[in-house]
Coordinates of C-alpha atoms and ligand atoms in Angstrom, one line a residue:
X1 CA -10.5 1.5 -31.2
X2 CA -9.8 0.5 -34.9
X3 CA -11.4 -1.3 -37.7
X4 CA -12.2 -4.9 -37.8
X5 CA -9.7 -6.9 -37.6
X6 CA -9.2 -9.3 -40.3
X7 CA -6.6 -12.3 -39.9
X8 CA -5.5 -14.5 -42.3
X9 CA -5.4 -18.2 -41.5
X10 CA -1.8 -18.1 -41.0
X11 CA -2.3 -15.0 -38.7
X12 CA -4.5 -17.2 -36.5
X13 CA -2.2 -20.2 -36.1
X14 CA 0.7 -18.0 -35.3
X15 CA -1.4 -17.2 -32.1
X16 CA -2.6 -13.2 -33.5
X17 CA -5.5 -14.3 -31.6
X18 CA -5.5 -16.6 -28.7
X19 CA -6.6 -20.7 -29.4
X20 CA -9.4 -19.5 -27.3
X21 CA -10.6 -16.6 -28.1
X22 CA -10.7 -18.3 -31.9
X23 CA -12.4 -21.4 -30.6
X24 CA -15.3 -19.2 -29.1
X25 CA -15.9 -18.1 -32.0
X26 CA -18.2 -20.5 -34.3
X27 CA -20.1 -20.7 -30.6
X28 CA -21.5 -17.2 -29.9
X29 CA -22.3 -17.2 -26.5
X30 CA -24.7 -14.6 -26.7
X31 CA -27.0 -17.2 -29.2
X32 CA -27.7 -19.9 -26.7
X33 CA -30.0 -17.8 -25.0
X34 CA -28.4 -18.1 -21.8
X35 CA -26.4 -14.4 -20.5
X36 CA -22.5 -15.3 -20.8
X37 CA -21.3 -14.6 -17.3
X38 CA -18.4 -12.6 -17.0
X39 CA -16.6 -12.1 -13.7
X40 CA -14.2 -9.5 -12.8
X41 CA -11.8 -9.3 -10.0
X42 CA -10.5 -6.5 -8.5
X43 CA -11.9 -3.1 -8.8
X44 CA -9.2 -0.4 -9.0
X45 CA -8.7 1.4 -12.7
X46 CA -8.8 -1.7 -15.0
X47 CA -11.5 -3.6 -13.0
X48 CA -14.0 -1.3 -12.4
X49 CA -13.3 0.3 -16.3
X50 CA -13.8 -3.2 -17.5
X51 CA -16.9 -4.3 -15.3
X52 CA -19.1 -0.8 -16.8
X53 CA -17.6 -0.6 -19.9
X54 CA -18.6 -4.9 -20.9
X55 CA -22.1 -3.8 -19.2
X56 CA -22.7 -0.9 -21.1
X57 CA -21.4 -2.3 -24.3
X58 CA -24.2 -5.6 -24.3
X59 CA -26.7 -5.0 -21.2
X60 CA -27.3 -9.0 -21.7
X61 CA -24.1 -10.0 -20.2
X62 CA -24.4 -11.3 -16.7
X63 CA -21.3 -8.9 -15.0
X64 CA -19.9 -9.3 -11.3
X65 CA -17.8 -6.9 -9.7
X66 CA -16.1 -9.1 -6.8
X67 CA -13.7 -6.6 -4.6
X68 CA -13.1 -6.3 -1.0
X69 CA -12.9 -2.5 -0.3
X70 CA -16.5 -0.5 -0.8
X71 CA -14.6 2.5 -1.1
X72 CA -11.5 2.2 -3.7
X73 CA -8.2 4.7 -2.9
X74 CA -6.9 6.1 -5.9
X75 CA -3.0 6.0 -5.7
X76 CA -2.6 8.8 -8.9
X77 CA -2.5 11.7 -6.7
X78 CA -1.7 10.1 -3.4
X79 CA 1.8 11.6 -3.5
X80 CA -0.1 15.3 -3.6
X81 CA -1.4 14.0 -0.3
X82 CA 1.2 13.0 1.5
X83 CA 3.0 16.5 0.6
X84 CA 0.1 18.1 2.5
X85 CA -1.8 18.8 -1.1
X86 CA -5.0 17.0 -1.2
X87 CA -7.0 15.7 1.4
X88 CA -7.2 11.8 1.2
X89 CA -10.9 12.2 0.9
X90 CA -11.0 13.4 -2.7
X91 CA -9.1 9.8 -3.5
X92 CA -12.0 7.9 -2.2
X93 CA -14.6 6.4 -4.8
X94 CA -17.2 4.4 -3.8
X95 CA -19.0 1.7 -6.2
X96 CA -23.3 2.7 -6.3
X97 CA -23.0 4.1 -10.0
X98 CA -21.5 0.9 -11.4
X99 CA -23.8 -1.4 -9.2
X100 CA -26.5 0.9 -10.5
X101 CA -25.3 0.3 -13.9
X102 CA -26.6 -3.3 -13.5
X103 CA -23.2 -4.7 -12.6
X104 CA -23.5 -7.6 -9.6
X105 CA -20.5 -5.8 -7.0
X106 CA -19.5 -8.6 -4.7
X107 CA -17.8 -6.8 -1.7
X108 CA -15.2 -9.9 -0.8
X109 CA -12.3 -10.9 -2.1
X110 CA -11.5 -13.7 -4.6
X111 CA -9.3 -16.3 -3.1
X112 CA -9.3 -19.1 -5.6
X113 CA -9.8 -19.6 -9.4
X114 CA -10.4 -22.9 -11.1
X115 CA -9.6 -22.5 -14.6
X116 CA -11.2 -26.3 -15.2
X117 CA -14.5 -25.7 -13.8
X118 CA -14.6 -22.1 -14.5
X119 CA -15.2 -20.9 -11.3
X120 CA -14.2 -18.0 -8.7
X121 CA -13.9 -18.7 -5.0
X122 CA -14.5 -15.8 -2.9
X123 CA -14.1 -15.0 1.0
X124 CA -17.2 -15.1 1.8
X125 CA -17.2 -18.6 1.0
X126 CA -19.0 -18.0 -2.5
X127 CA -18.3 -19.4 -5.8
X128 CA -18.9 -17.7 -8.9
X129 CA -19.0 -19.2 -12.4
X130 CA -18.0 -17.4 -15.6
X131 CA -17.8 -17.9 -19.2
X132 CA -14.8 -15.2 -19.4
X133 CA -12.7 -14.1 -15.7
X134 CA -11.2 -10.8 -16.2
X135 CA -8.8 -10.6 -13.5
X136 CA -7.4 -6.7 -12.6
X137 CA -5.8 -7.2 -8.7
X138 CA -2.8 -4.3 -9.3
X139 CA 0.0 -5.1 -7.7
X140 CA 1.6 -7.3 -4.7
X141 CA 5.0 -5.8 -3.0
X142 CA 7.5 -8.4 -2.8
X143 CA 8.3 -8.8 1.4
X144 CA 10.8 -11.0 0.0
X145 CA 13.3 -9.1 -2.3
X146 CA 15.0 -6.4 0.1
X147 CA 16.4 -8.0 2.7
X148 CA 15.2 -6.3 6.1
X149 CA 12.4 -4.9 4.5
X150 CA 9.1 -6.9 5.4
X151 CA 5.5 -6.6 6.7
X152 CA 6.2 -4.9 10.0
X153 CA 9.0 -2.9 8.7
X154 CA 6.8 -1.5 6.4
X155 CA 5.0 0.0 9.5
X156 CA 8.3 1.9 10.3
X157 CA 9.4 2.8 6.8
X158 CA 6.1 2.9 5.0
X159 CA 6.3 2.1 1.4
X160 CA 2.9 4.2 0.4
X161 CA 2.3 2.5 -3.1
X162 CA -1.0 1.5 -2.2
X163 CA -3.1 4.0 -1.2
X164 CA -4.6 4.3 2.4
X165 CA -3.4 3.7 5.9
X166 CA 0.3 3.5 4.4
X167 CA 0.0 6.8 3.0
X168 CA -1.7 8.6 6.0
X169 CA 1.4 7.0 7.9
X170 CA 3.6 8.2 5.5
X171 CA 2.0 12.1 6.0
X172 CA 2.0 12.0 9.6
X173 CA 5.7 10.3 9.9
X174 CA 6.5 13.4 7.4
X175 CA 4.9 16.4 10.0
X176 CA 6.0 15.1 13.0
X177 CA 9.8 14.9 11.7
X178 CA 12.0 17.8 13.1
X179 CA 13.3 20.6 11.0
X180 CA 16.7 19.6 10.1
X181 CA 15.4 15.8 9.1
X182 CA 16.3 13.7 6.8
X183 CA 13.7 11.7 4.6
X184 CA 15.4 8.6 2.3
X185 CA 13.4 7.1 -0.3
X186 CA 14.9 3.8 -2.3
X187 CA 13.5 2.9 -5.1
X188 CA 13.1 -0.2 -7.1
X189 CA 14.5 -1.8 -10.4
X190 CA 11.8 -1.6 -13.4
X191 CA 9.2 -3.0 -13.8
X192 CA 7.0 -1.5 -11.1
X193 CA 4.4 0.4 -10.8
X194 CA 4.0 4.0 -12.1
X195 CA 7.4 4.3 -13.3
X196 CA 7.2 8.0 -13.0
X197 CA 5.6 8.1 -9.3
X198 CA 8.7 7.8 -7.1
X199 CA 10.5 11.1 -8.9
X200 CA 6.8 13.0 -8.2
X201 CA 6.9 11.8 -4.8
X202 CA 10.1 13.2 -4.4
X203 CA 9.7 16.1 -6.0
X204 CA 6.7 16.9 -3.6
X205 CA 8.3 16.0 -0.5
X206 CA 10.8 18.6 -1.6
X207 CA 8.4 21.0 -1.8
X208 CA 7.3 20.3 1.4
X209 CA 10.4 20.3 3.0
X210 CA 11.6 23.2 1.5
X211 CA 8.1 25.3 2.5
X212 CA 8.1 23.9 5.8
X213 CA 11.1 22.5 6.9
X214 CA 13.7 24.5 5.4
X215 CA 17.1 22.6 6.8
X216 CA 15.8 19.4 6.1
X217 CA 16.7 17.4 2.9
X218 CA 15.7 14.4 0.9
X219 CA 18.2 11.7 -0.4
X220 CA 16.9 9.1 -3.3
X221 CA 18.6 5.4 -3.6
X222 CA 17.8 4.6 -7.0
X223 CA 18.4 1.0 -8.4
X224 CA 18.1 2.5 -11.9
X225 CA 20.0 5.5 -13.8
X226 CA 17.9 6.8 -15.6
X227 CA 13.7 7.0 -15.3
X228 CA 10.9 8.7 -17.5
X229 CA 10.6 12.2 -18.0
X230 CA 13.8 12.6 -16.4
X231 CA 15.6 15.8 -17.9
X232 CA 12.1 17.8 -16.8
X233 CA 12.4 16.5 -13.5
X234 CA 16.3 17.4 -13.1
X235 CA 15.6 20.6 -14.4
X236 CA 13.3 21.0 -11.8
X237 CA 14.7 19.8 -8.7
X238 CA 18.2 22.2 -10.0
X239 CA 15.4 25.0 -10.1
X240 CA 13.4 24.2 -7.3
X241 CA 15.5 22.1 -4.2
X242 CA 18.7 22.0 -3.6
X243 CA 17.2 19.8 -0.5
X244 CA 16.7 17.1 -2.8
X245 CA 20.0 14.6 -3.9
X246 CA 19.5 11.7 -6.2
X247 CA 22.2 9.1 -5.9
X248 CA 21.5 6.6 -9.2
X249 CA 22.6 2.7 -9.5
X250 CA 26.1 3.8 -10.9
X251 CA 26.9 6.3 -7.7
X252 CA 26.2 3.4 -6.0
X253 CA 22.6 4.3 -5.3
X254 CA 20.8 0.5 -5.3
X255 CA 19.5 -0.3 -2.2
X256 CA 20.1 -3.6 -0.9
X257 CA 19.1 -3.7 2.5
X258 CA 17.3 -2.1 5.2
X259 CA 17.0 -2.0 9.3
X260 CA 13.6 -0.7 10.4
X261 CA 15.0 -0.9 13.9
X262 CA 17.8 1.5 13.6
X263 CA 16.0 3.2 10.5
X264 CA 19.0 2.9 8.0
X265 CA 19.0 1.8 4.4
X266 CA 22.4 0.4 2.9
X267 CA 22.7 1.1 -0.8
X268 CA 26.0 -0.6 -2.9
X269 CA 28.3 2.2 -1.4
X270 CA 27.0 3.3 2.2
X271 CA 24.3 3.3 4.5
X272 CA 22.1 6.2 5.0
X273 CA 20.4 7.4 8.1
X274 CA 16.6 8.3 7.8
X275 CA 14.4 10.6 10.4
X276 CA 11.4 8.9 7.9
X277 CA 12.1 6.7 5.4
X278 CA 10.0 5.5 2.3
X279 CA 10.8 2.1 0.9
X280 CA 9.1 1.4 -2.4
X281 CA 9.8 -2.6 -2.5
X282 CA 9.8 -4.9 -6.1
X283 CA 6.6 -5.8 -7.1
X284 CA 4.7 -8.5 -8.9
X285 CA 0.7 -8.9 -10.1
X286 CA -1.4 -9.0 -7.0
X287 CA -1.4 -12.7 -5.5
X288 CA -4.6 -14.2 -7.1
X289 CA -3.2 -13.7 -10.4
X290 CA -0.7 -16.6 -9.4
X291 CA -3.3 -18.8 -7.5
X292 CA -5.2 -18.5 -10.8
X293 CA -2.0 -19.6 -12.7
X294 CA -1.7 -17.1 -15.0
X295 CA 1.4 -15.3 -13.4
X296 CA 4.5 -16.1 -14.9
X297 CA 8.3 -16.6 -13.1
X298 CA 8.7 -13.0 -13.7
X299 CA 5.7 -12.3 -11.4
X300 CA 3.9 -10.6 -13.8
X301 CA 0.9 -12.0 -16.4
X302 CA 1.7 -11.9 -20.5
X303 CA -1.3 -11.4 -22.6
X304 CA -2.6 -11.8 -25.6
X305 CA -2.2 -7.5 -27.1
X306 CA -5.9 -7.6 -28.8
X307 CA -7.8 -9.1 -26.4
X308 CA -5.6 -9.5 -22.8
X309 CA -6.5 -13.1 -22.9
X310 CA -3.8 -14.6 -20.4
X311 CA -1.3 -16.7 -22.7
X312 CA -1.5 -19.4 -20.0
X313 CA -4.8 -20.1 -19.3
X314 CA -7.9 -19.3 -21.5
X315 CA -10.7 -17.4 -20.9
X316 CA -8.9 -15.5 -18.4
X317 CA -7.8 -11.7 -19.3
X318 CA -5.6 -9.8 -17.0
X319 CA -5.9 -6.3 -16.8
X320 CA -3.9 -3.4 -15.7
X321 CA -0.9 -3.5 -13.5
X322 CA -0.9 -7.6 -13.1
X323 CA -0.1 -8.0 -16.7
X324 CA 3.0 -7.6 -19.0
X325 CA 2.1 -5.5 -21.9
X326 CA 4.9 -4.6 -23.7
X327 CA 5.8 -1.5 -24.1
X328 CA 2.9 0.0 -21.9
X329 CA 3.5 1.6 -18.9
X330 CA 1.8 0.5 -15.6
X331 CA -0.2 3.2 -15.1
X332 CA -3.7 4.3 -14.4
X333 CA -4.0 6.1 -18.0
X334 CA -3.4 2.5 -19.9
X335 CA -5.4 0.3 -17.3
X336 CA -8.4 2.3 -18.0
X337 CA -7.7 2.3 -21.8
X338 CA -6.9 -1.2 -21.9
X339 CA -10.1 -2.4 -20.2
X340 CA -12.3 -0.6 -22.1
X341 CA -10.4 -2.3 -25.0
X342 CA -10.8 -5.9 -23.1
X343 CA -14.3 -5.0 -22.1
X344 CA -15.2 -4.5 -26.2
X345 CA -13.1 -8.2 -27.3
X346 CA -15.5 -9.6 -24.6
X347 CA -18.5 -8.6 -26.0
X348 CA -17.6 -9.0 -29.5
X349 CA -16.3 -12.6 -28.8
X350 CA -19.5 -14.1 -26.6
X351 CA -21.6 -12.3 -30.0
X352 CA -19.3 -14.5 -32.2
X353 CA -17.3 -11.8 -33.6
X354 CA -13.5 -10.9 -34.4
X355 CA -12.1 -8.3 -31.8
X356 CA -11.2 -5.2 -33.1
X357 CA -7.9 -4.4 -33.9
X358 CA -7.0 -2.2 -31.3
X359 CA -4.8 1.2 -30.7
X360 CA -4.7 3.4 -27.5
X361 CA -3.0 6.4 -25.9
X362 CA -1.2 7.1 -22.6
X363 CA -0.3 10.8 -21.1
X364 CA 1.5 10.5 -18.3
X365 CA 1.4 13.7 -16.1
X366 CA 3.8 14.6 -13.6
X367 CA 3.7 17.5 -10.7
X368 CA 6.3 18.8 -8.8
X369 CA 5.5 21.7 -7.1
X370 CA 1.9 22.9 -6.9
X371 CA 2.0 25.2 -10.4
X372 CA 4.5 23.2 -11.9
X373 CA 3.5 20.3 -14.1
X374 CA 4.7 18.2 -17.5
X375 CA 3.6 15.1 -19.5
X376 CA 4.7 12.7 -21.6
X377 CA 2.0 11.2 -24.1
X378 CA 2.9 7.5 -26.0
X379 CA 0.7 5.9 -28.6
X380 CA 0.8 1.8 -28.6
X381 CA -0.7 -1.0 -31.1
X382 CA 0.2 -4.7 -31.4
X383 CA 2.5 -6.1 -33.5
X384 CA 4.0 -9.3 -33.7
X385 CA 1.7 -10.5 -30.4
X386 CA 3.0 -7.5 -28.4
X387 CA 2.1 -3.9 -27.4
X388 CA 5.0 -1.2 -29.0
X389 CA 4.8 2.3 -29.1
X390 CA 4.2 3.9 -32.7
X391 CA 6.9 5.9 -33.6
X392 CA 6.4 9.4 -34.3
X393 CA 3.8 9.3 -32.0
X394 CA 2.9 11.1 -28.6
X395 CA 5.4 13.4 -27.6
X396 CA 7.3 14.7 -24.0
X397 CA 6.8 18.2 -22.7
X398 CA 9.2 21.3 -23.5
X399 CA 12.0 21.1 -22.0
X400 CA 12.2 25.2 -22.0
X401 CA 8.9 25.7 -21.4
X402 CA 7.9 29.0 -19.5
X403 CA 6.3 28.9 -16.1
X404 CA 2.5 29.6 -17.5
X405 CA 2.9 26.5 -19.1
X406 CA 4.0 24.0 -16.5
X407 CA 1.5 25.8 -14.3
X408 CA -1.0 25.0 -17.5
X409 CA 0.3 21.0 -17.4
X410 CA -0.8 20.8 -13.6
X411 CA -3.9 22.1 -13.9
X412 CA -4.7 19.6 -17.3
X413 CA -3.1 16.7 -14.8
X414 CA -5.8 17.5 -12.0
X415 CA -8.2 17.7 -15.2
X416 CA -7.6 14.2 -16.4
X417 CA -7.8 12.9 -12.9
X418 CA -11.4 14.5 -12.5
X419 CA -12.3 12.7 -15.6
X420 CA -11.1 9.5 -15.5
X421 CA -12.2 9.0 -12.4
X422 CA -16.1 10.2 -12.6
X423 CA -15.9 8.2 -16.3
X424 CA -15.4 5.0 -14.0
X425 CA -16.8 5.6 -10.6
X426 CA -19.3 8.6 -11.3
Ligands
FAD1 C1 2.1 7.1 -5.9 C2 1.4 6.7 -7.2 C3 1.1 7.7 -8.1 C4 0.5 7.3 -9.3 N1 0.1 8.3 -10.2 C5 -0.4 7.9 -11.4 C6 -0.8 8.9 -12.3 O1 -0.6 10.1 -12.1 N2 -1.3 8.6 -13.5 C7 -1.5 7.2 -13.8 O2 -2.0 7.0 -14.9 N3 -1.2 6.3 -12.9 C8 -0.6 6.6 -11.7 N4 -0.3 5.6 -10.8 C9 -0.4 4.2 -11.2 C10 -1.8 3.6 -11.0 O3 -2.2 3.8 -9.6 C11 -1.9 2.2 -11.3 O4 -1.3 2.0 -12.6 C12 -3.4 1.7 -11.4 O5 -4.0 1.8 -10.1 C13 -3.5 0.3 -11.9 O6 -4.8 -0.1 -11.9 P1 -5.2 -1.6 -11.5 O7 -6.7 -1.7 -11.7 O8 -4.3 -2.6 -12.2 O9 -4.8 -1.7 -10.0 P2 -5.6 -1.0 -8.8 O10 -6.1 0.3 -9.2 O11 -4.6 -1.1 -7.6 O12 -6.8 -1.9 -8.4 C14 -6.6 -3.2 -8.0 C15 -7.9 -3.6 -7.2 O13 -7.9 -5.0 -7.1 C16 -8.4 -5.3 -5.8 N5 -8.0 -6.7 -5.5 C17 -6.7 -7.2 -5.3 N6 -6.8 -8.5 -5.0 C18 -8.1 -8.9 -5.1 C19 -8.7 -10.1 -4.8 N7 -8.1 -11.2 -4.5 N8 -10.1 -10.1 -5.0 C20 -10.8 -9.0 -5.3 N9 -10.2 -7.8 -5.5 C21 -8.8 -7.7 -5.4 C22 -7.7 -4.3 -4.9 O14 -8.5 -4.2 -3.7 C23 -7.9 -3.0 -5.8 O15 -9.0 -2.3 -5.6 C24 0.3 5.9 -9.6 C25 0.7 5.0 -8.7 C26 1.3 5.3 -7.5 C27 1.6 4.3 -6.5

């Protein structure tokens, strides 16, 4: 977090700030003596960041947690899981320290939002009012853009980007293949989630091929040609598996349809035959985001860069994966960092005071084998109403590093993980 931030007059009208957030402003919330209720909605990375962090910052504020799950499945580290890594267990976080924190944790899901009469309609028939919604609901896969590929094929050719029953299916379909297999994985056009994930995954399904399964291969549909971090991770799979083929967009890669029946996925150029296959669909912010109207035609939500305040519908802030953010990445790292940045405008605008200019980091850590692991770190700050990356800044592992120091890179990967997630849930 920066300094104050001070805007001119012209600043303001050109929308630095939000009409809202501006108009709360001359009425501090936190004055009229009655706690400014704020609601939050979904508690993965962003939500439950945002819910402690707007508690901790001003104990007065009236916070409510509402999510379904009581036990939240981290997808960072799923794909060591379905490689036989990591026990699914050590994803699992439950929600007692934040409710202990004095946050209200409403275990049902939101299914409606009316922006009018600021209130949040849950499944348990509820309705929760708020001064300021904070909605974090991740991501929605789209049944709709792969032709072929829908609900109940998903049970065939799991898709594993949530984490839980699609992942264990995932593992399972993975052991009970017979050596000699083939595993196909297509992949999806930015912007998803986790940009790097699907080259991890592969990577580690590689590995476990390779230690395992030893005639069996891997084969990668990509719809893009190039992805993040990728000269460490083609250095690695020439080093590690020769199991492993990549086929990008311009080898005719894109995959544009599948048949869960017969298990094949057509690309541009051919259809492949999978023994298991992992489909990784489109994407778009998870669905309440569009019943509360602040999804756009892309899918996604745009946001104000200072205090996430929805550009379509005031008072609302959209966190994490759900919203466009520029230049940031969709990924754990920045949900976290950018709620604890949307928790602090909150609390600074219900006391009547400018929100911080602010300024945050993302690492990005990548394993492909159990000892082997590298990063790539970005630094981002508004400008101009949007989130860029400061150039200069951050930096990408070595791309001749020795092995102590990918085997270094893993272990700070499992490091971060342990303290992210006892920052939010412990
Ligand atoms: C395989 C994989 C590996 C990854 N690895 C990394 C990594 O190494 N590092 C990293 O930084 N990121 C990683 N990510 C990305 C990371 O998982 C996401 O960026 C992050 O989870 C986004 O946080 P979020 O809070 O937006 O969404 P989530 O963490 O998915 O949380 C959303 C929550 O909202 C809840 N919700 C949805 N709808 C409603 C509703 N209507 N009412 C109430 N609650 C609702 C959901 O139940 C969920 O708990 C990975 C992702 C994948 C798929």
């Amino acid at each position: 977090m920066g300094k104050p931030l001070v805007l001119n007059r012209r600043q303001l009208l050109a929308g630095a700030l939000t009409g809202a957030g501006a108009a709360l402003l001359p009425r501090p919330l936190l004055a009229q003596g009655a706690a400014p209720r704020v609601v939050v909605i979904g508690g993965g990375f962003a939500g439950a960041t945002a819910a402690r962090s707007a508690k901790r910052a001003d104990p007065r504020l009236d916070v409510t947690l509402v999510e379904p799950n009581t036990v939240f499945t981290s997808c960072p580290f799923s794909n060591e899981v379905i490689a036989g890594l990591r026990d699914i267990t050590e994803q699992r976080f439950g929600y007692e320290r934040i409710a202990a924190d004095g946050v209200k944790v409403v275990a049902e899901a939101a299914t409606a939002v009316d922006a009018t009469t600021r209130n949040v309609a849950t499944s348990g028939g509820g309705r929760l009012p708020y001064d300021r919604l904070v909605l974090a609901p991740g991501i929605d896969l789209r049944f709709d853009a792969l032709p072929g590929y829908d609900e109940a094929a998903a049970e065939r050719m799991p898709h594993a980007w949530k984490t839980g029953e699609q992942t264990i299916l995932l593992r399972r379909q993975l052991e009970a293949m017979p050596d000699g297999g083939t595993v196909v994985m297509a992949l999806p056009a930015l912007p998803y989630r986790c940009p790097p994930a699907p080259y991890e995954r592969a990577s580690l399904i590689a590995w476990y091929l390779k230690t395992k399964k030893p005639r069996s291969k891997i084969i990668v549909l990509d719809a893009k040609d190039t992805f993040s971090k990728q000269r460490l991770f083609e250095q690695a799979w020439k080093e590690l598996y020769p199991n492993l083929e990549w086929v990008p967009l311009s080898s005719g890669g894109n995959p544009t349809s599948v048949d869960a029946a017969g298990m094949t996925i057509a690309s541009d150029f051919d259809t492949y035959k999978a023994d298991v296959a992992n489909v990784i669909p489109p994407q778009k912010a998870g669905r309440i985001a569009e019943l509360a109207g602040v999804a756009d035609r892309t899918g996604w939500c745009p946001v104000d860069p200072v205090t996430f305040e929805s550009h379509l519908i005031p008072n609302i802030h959209v966190l994490g994966d759900a919203a466009i953010a520029g230049a940031v990445p969709k990924s754990a790292f920045a949900a976290n960092a950018a709620a604890k940045i949307c928790a602090a405008a909150i609390v600074r605008l219900a006391r009547g005071e400018m929100p911080a200019t602010p300024k945050f980091v993302n690492t990005c850590y990548s394993i492909v084998a159990p000892d082997y692991g590298f990063s790539i770190a970005g630094v981002y700050h508004p400008v101009n109403g949007q989130w860029l990356e400061v150039e200069g800044a951050g930096g990408i592992s070595p791309i001749d590093a020795p092995a102590s120091f990918r085997a270094d890179e893993a272990k700070l990967a499992y490091g971060w993980f342990n303290t992210i997630t006892s920052e939010i849930f412990g």
